[in-house]
Amino acid sequence: MTPLAVNSPVSGRVVPLTEVPDQVFANAMVGPGLAVEPDRAAGAALAPVDGTVAALHPHAFVVATEDGAAVLVHLGIDTVKLKGEGFTLHVVKGEKVRAGQPIVSWNPADVEAAGYAPICPVVALDAVAETLEPRQADGPVGAGEVLFSWRR
Amino acid sequence: MADNRAEKILAAIGGADNVVEIEPCITRLRCELEDGSLVDEAALKAAGAHGVMRAGKAVQIVVGPEADTIASDIEDLL
């Protein structure tokens, strides 16, 4: 099977998951991946792959492909506490989306001003770390550009 | 019943009486408990938890992407 290209939901700077200030992500407890330190500008977080919105919160979502690869995008750390304030959803749970489609609008600068780290972990749920190939280990990434590929 | 994870997790955090609040967050259950010392980490891992983070009465249980479903199942048991 062709490796699955997982695209960055936001533009910013790529950093390893280990730099995410949250044990669950830093220790890859739900899966391996990368994080993006987002540019501090209002914008939409994009679907990382083609698939179905399998889980949806204002501050986080999962898109699952037809063959069951699920990618988690989390917009900031502990941002569940913002209770959706500052996040605008553009899809509903169960909706089919295309990679690059806007899922949630938000502003990382506002999240930071509210006292939360706006960093965005992008996680291949339940994947084996060796199946991921980062296209960019660190450095800048644009929203919609490939972040890593996932051998399935 | 194919899946009694919710019951097992609820038992492992001290039962319904010990729960102040449970909130799902995509891959984890964020629990606020009356008494954090009643948490049985081994039982949580046996019930399928990937990890458990404890800070007093606040306990986070990493259960994977079914967190939303499990949380609503637990709510039904409260």
PDB file of N, CA and C in Angstrom, chain A residues 1 4 64-69 152:
ATOM      1  N   MET A   1       0.844  -1.202   0.000  1.00  0.00           N
ATOM      2  CA  MET A   1       0.000   0.000   0.000  1.00  0.00           C
ATOM      3  C   MET A   1       0.881   1.255   0.000  1.00  0.00           C
ATOM      4  N   LEU A   4       0.770   6.659   3.502  1.00  0.00           N
ATOM      5  CA  LEU A   4      -0.220   7.725   3.666  1.00  0.00           C
ATOM      6  C   LEU A   4       0.511   9.033   3.975  1.00  0.00           C
ATOM      7  N   ALA A  64     -10.140   9.832  10.294  1.00  0.00           N
ATOM      8  CA  ALA A  64      -9.804   8.433  10.026  1.00  0.00           C
ATOM      9  C   ALA A  64      -9.999   8.143   8.543  1.00  0.00           C
ATOM     10  N   THR A  65      -8.993   7.506   7.937  1.00  0.00           N
ATOM     11  CA  THR A  65      -9.087   7.175   6.516  1.00  0.00           C
ATOM     12  C   THR A  65      -9.994   5.958   6.334  1.00  0.00           C
ATOM     13  N   GLU A  66     -10.314   5.682   5.056  1.00  0.00           N
ATOM     14  CA  GLU A  66     -11.190   4.550   4.758  1.00  0.00           C
ATOM     15  C   GLU A  66     -10.630   3.230   5.273  1.00  0.00           C
ATOM     16  N   ASP A  67      -9.306   3.099   5.242  1.00  0.00           N
ATOM     17  CA  ASP A  67      -8.717   1.835   5.716  1.00  0.00           C
ATOM     18  C   ASP A  67      -8.325   1.880   7.189  1.00  0.00           C
ATOM     19  N   GLY A  68      -8.818   2.889   7.908  1.00  0.00           N
ATOM     20  CA  GLY A  68      -8.717   2.839   9.365  1.00  0.00           C
ATOM     21  C   GLY A  68      -7.512   3.529   9.984  1.00  0.00           C
ATOM     22  N   ALA A  69      -6.729   4.256   9.170  1.00  0.00           N
ATOM     23  CA  ALA A  69      -5.629   5.032   9.755  1.00  0.00           C
ATOM     24  C   ALA A  69      -6.224   6.297  10.360  1.00  0.00           C
ATOM     25  N   ARG A 152       1.622   1.865   5.740  1.00  0.00           N
ATOM     26  CA  ARG A 152       0.479   1.117   6.254  1.00  0.00           C
ATOM     27  C   ARG A 152       0.564  -0.320   5.812  1.00  0.00           C
TER      28      ARG A 152
END
